[in-house]
CSV table of C-alpha atoms in Angstrom, one decimal:
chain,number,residue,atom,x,y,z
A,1,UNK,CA,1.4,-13.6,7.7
A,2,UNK,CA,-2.2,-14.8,6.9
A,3,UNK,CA,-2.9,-15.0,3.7
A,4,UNK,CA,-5.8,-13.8,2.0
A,5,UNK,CA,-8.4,-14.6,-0.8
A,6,UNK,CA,-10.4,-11.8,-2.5
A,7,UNK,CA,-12.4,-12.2,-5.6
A,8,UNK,CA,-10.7,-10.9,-8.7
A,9,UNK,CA,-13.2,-8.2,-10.1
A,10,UNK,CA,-16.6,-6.8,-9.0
A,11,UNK,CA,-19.2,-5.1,-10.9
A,12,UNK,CA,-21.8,-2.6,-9.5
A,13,UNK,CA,-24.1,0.1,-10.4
A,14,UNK,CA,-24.4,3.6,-8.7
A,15,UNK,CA,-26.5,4.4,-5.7
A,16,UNK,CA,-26.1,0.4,-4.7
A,17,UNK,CA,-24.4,-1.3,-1.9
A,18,UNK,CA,-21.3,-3.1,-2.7
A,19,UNK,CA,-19.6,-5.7,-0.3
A,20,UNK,CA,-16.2,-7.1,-0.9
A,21,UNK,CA,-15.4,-10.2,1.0
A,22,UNK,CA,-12.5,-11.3,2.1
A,23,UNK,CA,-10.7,-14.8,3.5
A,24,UNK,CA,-8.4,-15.2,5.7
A,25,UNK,CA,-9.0,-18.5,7.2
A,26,UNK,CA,-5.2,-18.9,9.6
A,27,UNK,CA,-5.6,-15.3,10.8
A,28,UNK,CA,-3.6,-15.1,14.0
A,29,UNK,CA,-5.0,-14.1,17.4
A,30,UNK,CA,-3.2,-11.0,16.9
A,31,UNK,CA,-3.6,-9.8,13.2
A,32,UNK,CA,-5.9,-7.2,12.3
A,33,UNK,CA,-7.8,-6.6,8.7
A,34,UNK,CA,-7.4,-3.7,6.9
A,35,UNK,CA,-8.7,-2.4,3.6
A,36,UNK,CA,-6.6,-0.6,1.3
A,37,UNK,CA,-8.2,1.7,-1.7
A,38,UNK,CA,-5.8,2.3,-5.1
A,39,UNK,CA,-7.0,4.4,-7.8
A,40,UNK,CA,-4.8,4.0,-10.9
A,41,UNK,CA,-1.2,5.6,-10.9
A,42,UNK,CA,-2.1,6.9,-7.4
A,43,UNK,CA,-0.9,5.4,-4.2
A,44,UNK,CA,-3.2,3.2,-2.2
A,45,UNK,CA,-5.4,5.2,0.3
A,46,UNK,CA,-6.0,3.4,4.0
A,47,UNK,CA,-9.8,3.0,4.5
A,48,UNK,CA,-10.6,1.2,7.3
A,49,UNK,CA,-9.2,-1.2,9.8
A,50,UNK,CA,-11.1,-3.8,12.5
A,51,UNK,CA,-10.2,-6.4,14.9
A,52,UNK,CA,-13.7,-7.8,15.2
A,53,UNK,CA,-17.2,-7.0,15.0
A,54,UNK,CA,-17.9,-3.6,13.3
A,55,UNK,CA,-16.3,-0.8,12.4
A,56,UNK,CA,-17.8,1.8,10.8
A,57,UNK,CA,-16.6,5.1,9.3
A,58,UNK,CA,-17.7,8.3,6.9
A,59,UNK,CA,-16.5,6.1,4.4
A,60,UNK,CA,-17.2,2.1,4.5
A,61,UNK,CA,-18.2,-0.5,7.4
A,62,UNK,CA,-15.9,-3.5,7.8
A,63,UNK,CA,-18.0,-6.7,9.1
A,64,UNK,CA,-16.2,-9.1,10.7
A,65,UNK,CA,-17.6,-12.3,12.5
A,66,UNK,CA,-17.1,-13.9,15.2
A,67,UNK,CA,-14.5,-16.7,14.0
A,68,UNK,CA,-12.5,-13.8,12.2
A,69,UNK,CA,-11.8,-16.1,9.6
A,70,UNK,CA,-13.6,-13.4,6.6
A,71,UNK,CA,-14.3,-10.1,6.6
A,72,UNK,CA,-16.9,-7.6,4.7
A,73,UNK,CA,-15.7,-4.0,3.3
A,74,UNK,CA,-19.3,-2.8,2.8
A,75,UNK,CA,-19.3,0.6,0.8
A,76,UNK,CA,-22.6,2.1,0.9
A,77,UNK,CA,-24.7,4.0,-2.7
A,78,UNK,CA,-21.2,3.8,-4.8
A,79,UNK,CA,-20.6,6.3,-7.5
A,80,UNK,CA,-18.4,6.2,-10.5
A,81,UNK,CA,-15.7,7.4,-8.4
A,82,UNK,CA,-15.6,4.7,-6.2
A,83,UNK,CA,-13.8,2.5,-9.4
A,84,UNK,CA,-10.5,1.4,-8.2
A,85,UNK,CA,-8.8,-1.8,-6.5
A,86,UNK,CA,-9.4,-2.7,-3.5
A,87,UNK,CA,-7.0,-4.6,-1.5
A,88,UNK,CA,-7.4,-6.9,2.1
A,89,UNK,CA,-4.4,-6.8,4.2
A,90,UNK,CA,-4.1,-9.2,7.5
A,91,UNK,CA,-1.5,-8.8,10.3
A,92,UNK,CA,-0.3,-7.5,13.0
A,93,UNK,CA,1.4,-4.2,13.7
A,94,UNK,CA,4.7,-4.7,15.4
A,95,UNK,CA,7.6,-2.4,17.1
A,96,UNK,CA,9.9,-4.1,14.2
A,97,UNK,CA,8.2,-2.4,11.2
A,98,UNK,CA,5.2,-0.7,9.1
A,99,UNK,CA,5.5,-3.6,6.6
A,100,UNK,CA,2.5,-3.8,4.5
A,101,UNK,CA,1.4,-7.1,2.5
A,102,UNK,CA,-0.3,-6.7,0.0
A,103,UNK,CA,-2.3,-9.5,-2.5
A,104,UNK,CA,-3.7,-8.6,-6.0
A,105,UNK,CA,-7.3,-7.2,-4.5
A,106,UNK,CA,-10.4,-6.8,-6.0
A,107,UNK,CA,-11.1,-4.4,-9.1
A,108,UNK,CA,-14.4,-2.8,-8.4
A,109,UNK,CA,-16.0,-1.2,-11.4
A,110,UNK,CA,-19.0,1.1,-10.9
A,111,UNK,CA,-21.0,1.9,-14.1
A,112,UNK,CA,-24.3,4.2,-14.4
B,1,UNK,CA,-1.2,19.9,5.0
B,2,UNK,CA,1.2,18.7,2.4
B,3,UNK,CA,1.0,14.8,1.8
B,4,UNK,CA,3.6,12.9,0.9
B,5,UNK,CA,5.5,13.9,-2.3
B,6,UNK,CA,7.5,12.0,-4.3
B,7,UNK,CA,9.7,13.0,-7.9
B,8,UNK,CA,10.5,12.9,-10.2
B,9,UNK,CA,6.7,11.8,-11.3
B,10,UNK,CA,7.9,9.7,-14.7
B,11,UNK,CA,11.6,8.6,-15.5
B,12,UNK,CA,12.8,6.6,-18.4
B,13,UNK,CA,16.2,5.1,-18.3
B,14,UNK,CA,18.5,2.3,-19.7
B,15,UNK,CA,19.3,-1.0,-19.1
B,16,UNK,CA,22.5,-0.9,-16.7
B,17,UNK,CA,22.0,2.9,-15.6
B,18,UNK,CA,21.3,3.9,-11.8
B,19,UNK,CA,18.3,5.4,-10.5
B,20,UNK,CA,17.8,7.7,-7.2
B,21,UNK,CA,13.9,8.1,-6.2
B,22,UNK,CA,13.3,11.3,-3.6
B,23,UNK,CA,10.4,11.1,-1.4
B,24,UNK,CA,9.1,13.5,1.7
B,25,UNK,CA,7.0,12.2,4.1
B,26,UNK,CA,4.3,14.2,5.9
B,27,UNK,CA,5.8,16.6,8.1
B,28,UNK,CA,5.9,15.0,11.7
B,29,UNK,CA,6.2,11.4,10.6
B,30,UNK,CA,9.2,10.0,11.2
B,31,UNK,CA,8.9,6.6,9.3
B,32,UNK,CA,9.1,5.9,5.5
B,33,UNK,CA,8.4,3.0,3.2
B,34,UNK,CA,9.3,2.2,0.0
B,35,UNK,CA,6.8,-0.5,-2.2
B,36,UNK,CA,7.7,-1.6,-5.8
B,37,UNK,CA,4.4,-1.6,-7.9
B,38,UNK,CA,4.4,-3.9,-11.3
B,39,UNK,CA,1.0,-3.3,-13.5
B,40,UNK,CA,-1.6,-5.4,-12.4
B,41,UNK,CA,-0.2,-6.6,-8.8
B,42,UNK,CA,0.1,-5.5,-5.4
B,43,UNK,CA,2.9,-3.3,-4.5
B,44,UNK,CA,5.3,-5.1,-2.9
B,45,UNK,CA,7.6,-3.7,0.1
B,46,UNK,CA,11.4,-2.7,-0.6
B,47,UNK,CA,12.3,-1.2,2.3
B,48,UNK,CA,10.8,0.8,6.0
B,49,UNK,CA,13.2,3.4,7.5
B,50,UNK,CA,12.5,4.3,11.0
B,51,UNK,CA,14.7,7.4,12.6
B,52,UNK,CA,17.4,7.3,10.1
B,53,UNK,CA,17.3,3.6,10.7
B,54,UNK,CA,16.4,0.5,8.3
B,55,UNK,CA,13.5,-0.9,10.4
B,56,UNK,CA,12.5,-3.6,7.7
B,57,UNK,CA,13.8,-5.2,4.2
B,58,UNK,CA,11.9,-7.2,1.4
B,59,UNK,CA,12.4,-9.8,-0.7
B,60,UNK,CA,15.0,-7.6,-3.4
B,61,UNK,CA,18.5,-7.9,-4.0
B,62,UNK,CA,21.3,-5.7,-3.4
B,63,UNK,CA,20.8,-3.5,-6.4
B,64,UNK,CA,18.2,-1.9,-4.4
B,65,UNK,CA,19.3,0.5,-1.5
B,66,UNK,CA,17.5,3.5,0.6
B,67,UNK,CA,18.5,5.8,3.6
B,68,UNK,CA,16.7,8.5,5.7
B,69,UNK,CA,18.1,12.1,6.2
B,70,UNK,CA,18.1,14.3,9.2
B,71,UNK,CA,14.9,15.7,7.9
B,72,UNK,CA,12.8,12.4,7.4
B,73,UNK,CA,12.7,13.0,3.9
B,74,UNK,CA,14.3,9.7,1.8
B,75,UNK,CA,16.2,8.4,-1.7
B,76,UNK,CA,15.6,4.9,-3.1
B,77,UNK,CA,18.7,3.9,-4.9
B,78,UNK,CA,18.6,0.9,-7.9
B,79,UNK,CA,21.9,0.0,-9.4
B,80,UNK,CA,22.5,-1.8,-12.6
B,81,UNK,CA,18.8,-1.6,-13.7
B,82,UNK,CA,17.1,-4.3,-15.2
B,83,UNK,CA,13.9,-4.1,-17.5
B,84,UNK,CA,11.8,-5.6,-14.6
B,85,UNK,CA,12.6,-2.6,-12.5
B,86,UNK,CA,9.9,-1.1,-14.5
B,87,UNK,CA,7.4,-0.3,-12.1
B,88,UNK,CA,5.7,2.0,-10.1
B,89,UNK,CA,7.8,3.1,-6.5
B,90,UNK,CA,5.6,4.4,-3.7
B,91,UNK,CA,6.8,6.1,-0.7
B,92,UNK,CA,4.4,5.9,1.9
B,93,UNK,CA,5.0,7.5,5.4
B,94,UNK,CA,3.6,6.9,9.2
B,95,UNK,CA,3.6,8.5,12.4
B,96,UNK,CA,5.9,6.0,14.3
B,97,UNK,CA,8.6,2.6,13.2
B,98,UNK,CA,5.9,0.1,14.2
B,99,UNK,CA,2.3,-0.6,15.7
B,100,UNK,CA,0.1,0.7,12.5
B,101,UNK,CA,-1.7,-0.3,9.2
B,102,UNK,CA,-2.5,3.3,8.8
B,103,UNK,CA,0.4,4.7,5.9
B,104,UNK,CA,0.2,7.4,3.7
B,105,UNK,CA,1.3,6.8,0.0
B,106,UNK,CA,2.5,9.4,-2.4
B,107,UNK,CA,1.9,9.7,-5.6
B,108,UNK,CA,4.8,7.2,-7.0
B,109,UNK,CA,7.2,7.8,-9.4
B,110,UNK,CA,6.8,5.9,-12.7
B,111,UNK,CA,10.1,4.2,-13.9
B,112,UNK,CA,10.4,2.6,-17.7
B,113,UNK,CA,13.9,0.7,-18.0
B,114,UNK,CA,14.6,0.8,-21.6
């Protein structure tokens, strides 16, 4: 499994534009990136997933370039709500199983 | 739609007891997970049942066991329980065994080994 490297907190303000990078420098040809949302004593929520390029949803937009060796979670005019940890996950889905890795992702804190 | 629901929400329990954690999946998915959450880490996967079937197993010992009813819904089992059992367990369920990222995690159920 590729391992990956987020930073450890973030800070932010509401109404800005917050980008959490991630890197996963031996992702496989195979692996996707997928980002992960956990608000305390609540189970993670799934909030996006890419291969490459740019996904975008009613949520985030996940930039990935061309080396797929980092990724972007881009979350667009945060509120305070949008406090919680977010986590980057790298693999590849396989008939064998749902596992899920996950590292100790970023704590995002969103102040007024 | 009902998520995924999990109880009991909190349980406290001694050093040595057994514990049995109850989780239903989303109705039509098939496969659940279990994670092990400790405060200020990841969770960590226990076990995936697929079909009434183990599909995957994590790094755990023994103590820790799981199986699927008829009706998708699961138990988490810990024997002898040790005071770093205290965690957070989260059920999460899918669609299908294998091919997504895409899980849905309940609540959790708190547990404090005493």
């Amino acid at each position: 499994l590729a391992k990956t490297t987020q930073p450890i907190s973030m800070d932010s303000y509401e109404g800005q534009e917050v980008n959490i990078t991630c890197s996963h420098n031996n992702i496989a040809t195979n692996d996707y990136i997928t980002w992960y949302q956990q608000f305390p004593s609540q189970g993670p929520r799934f909030i996006i997933q890419g291969y490459k390029t740019k996904v975008t949803n009613e949520v985030a937009s996940l930039f990935i370039p061309a080396d797929r060796k980092s990724s972007t979670l881009s979350l667009p005019r945060v509120s305070l709500s949008d406090t919680a940890v977010y986590y980057c996950l790298v693999g590849a889905p396989t008939g064998g199983g749902n596992k899920l890795t996950f590292g100790t992702g970023t704590q995002l804190k969103v102040e007024l | 739609d009902a998520g995924v629901t999990q109880s009991p929400t909190h349980l406290i329990k001694t050093r040595g007891q057994h514990v049995t954690l109850r989780c239903s999946p989303i109705s039509g998915h098939k496969s659940v997970s279990w994670y092990q959450q400790v405060l200020g880490q990841g969770p960590q996967f226990i076990f995936q049942y697929y079909e009434k079937e183990e599909r995957g197993r994590g790094n755990f010992p023994d103590r820790f066991s799981a199986r699927q009813f008829p009706n998708y819904s699961s138990e988490l089992n810990v024997n002898a329980l040790l005071l770093g059992d205290s965690a957070l367990y989260l059920c999460a369920s899918s669609l299908g065994g294998g091919g997504t990222y895409e899980q849905y995690f309940g609540p959790g159920t708190r547990l404090t080994v005493t």
